[in-house]
């Protein structure tokens, strides 16, 4: 459903992505792991065009994105963004709108859905993430975990074919992390296609279908979580896992 | 009154802005007549109006707001009556056009008035640039001192260096200014003023150690009752001529005006007008053109006036003057509100566009936008107003003064607004734009629905400051002939001498305009804050 082919990217002279190829099936939970600075977030953000790339090709459900500019490029980006949602580390909710408005904003103004339909759907989604009673609050009056669940509802409101999670629990304490992981696990169980950049090993191991270890801009190792965690093949993976176990 | 266009020597630049001098120089070089030569007379007859330019701020006895009439547009003064006399001769109605005195010649070239009739003194320099009529008044200068000052009783007391250093106030650039300069005496310091009565006021109050004022005789005659502490010192000096200006290449109009003046001298109607203002004296009588019904010379006809009839009435003070002139000031405040209320939204709009181009547009929009901000912020408002009002007609775009004023203010403030918005937009975290884009919004929609609404809260306080500043900057628009509150105050204060009363009222009116604004802004700010939290 999502395919990245030979993606290369440099920041000036420094290569950040080196010939990365990745394939994500429909319904798959794809987890990107690896040490900081390995290129996980950058790779994720190239998929919906928040980062540019220098060469290679991205294919999202048949929509092709190549490096470049111009109207065709913008059109492809717009289509991809309407099909692929995103959840950020810092939530990035719109502080001037209520929780409900955050969720209805894009369906009404981007997808041009009727307000009634958008509101009904938003209420259903907020109930699903356990925040029905917070609809009329401003995001800043919510806890971090609650805000992140609203952000997930906001992404779901677009009926996305896939959702990109960029370290969704890194700004949260363990209790709030658990809330968010629980919602994400539910989504995975329902067959939502997800690409997740995370440091939450428990999630990667129990929910992930495919795990990719990114190091220095390349994929060092890929495989199902059981194999990656029990029987790592590459030194990079072993070092990374050892480091993670040591710190926490 | 009575200035010459030449020789802006350095020590005279005290009360006049050097920049203004430069701009006037540029403008007067650049502004060539935009009307066709030789057609003024026909145009006046066809239109049925003689548009004559003068400045009410000059005060009595020239042109001043009517004290008896609530209608603020009604003017009085001997030049008003001369204008009526000329218009009648040309078969038209006289139509008074208010303009700043020092801009009258440029305005004449611009074509929006037909003649300048406002105490302009003939000089060879003016005669080179304009058609100058024969004089309608022969002026002289009167030295004024304090009654309490026994060291200044004659001209000799002033001219003799043994009397010690002297400070003399004059109207900057006036004939009095030039006369004192021509004396070239080291012990006399010339102090320049903008208004005729301001100089008298300052001598009376010994401001800046002033000893004397050299004043147009007719001004002194008109205002002397308002200054009982001053007296005339010695005989009048330095004769010169008040003449009417027409554009060059209008000999037909000029000759009609000359004929009208000669006729008015012959039949005594000019004597009647000048007598009414205490201005008919031996000097005028020496022109000796007046004849009786049979065409015989009448001999010396001196003023049939007892010398008090043509003087201004300055007994009006306190509440009475507020009651009589307050309405006029309030109406002028209406113009101030109009200018501010029209230009601020425009400034906000332009500023926003400029900022969006600069921050989010491609380079070919962003670079000009940045240049625009620097250019507009780096040049004074008065210069921008000049360019719009006096230079745009050069490329065929002629705008009415109020429109030019609104445009000038809007452009000037748009640069400041643009910088405020830039700061406001930059204060919004980058993640907001990313979140909006990730939801499929276009950049424009993201700005409109996500970024700009959040910036509003940040930019409201500095915008309010700017709006209040703009209210006060409207005063600058008087340089392009707009009469708003400050200009009206000058006009009224100089014609009534009620400087304090009308000054307080003017200050009160400005306060009344800006204070509610602060209150509303504070409330708005609180609401927005609440909405955010």
mmCIF file of N, CA and C in Angstrom, chain B residues 32 34 59 130 151 190 218-219 253 311 319 344 417 426 470 510 525 532:
data_model
loop_
_atom_site.group_PDB
_atom_site.id
_atom_site.type_symbol
_atom_site.label_atom_id
_atom_site.label_comp_id
_atom_site.label_asym_id
_atom_site.label_seq_id
_atom_site.Cartn_x
_atom_site.Cartn_y
_atom_site.Cartn_z
ATOM 1 N N UNK B 32 5.274 70.596 -13.288
ATOM 2 C CA UNK B 32 4.979 71.547 -14.352
ATOM 3 C C UNK B 32 3.462 71.642 -14.453
ATOM 4 N N UNK B 34 -0.153 71.100 -15.304
ATOM 5 C CA UNK B 34 -0.803 69.973 -15.953
ATOM 6 C C UNK B 34 -2.039 70.451 -16.705
ATOM 7 N N UNK B 59 -4.964 83.949 9.158
ATOM 8 C CA UNK B 59 -5.780 84.753 10.048
ATOM 9 C C UNK B 59 -6.091 86.132 9.496
ATOM 10 N N UNK B 130 5.588 82.953 -12.129
ATOM 11 C CA UNK B 130 4.135 83.096 -12.181
ATOM 12 C C UNK B 130 3.769 84.416 -12.834
ATOM 13 N N UNK B 151 13.533 100.617 26.800
ATOM 14 C CA UNK B 151 14.779 100.639 26.038
ATOM 15 C C UNK B 151 14.514 100.557 24.540
ATOM 16 N N UNK B 190 17.714 87.062 14.692
ATOM 17 C CA UNK B 190 16.396 86.868 14.096
ATOM 18 C C UNK B 190 15.843 85.527 14.561
ATOM 19 N N UNK B 218 -0.686 95.707 8.435
ATOM 20 C CA UNK B 218 -2.120 95.420 8.431
ATOM 21 C C UNK B 218 -2.466 94.334 9.450
ATOM 22 N N UNK B 219 -1.522 93.439 9.705
ATOM 23 C CA UNK B 219 -1.755 92.402 10.711
ATOM 24 C C UNK B 219 -1.830 93.050 12.094
ATOM 25 N N UNK B 253 -6.141 86.109 -18.486
ATOM 26 C CA UNK B 253 -6.668 86.143 -17.125
ATOM 27 C C UNK B 253 -5.975 87.246 -16.333
ATOM 28 N N UNK B 311 -10.815 96.164 13.164
ATOM 29 C CA UNK B 311 -9.983 95.334 14.031
ATOM 30 C C UNK B 311 -10.701 94.069 14.469
ATOM 31 N N UNK B 319 -15.616 80.013 28.166
ATOM 32 C CA UNK B 319 -16.665 79.154 27.628
ATOM 33 C C UNK B 319 -17.259 79.696 26.348
ATOM 34 N N UNK B 344 -6.653 52.857 8.529
ATOM 35 C CA UNK B 344 -6.159 51.743 9.344
ATOM 36 C C UNK B 344 -6.540 50.373 8.753
ATOM 37 N N UNK B 417 2.613 47.636 10.282
ATOM 38 C CA UNK B 417 1.730 46.494 10.535
ATOM 39 C C UNK B 417 2.399 45.216 10.032
ATOM 40 N N UNK B 426 5.714 34.595 13.280
ATOM 41 C CA UNK B 426 6.892 33.816 13.660
ATOM 42 C C UNK B 426 6.750 33.225 15.059
ATOM 43 N N UNK B 470 -1.618 56.479 14.785
ATOM 44 C CA UNK B 470 -2.143 56.914 13.492
ATOM 45 C C UNK B 470 -3.123 58.080 13.662
ATOM 46 N N UNK B 510 -8.865 64.720 21.066
ATOM 47 C CA UNK B 510 -7.937 63.633 20.722
ATOM 48 C C UNK B 510 -8.040 62.505 21.738
ATOM 49 N N UNK B 525 -8.349 42.006 23.852
ATOM 50 C CA UNK B 525 -7.178 41.232 24.211
ATOM 51 C C UNK B 525 -7.529 40.211 25.289
ATOM 52 N N UNK B 532 -8.214 31.401 24.372
ATOM 53 C CA UNK B 532 -7.075 30.545 24.094
ATOM 54 C C UNK B 532 -6.852 29.536 25.211
#
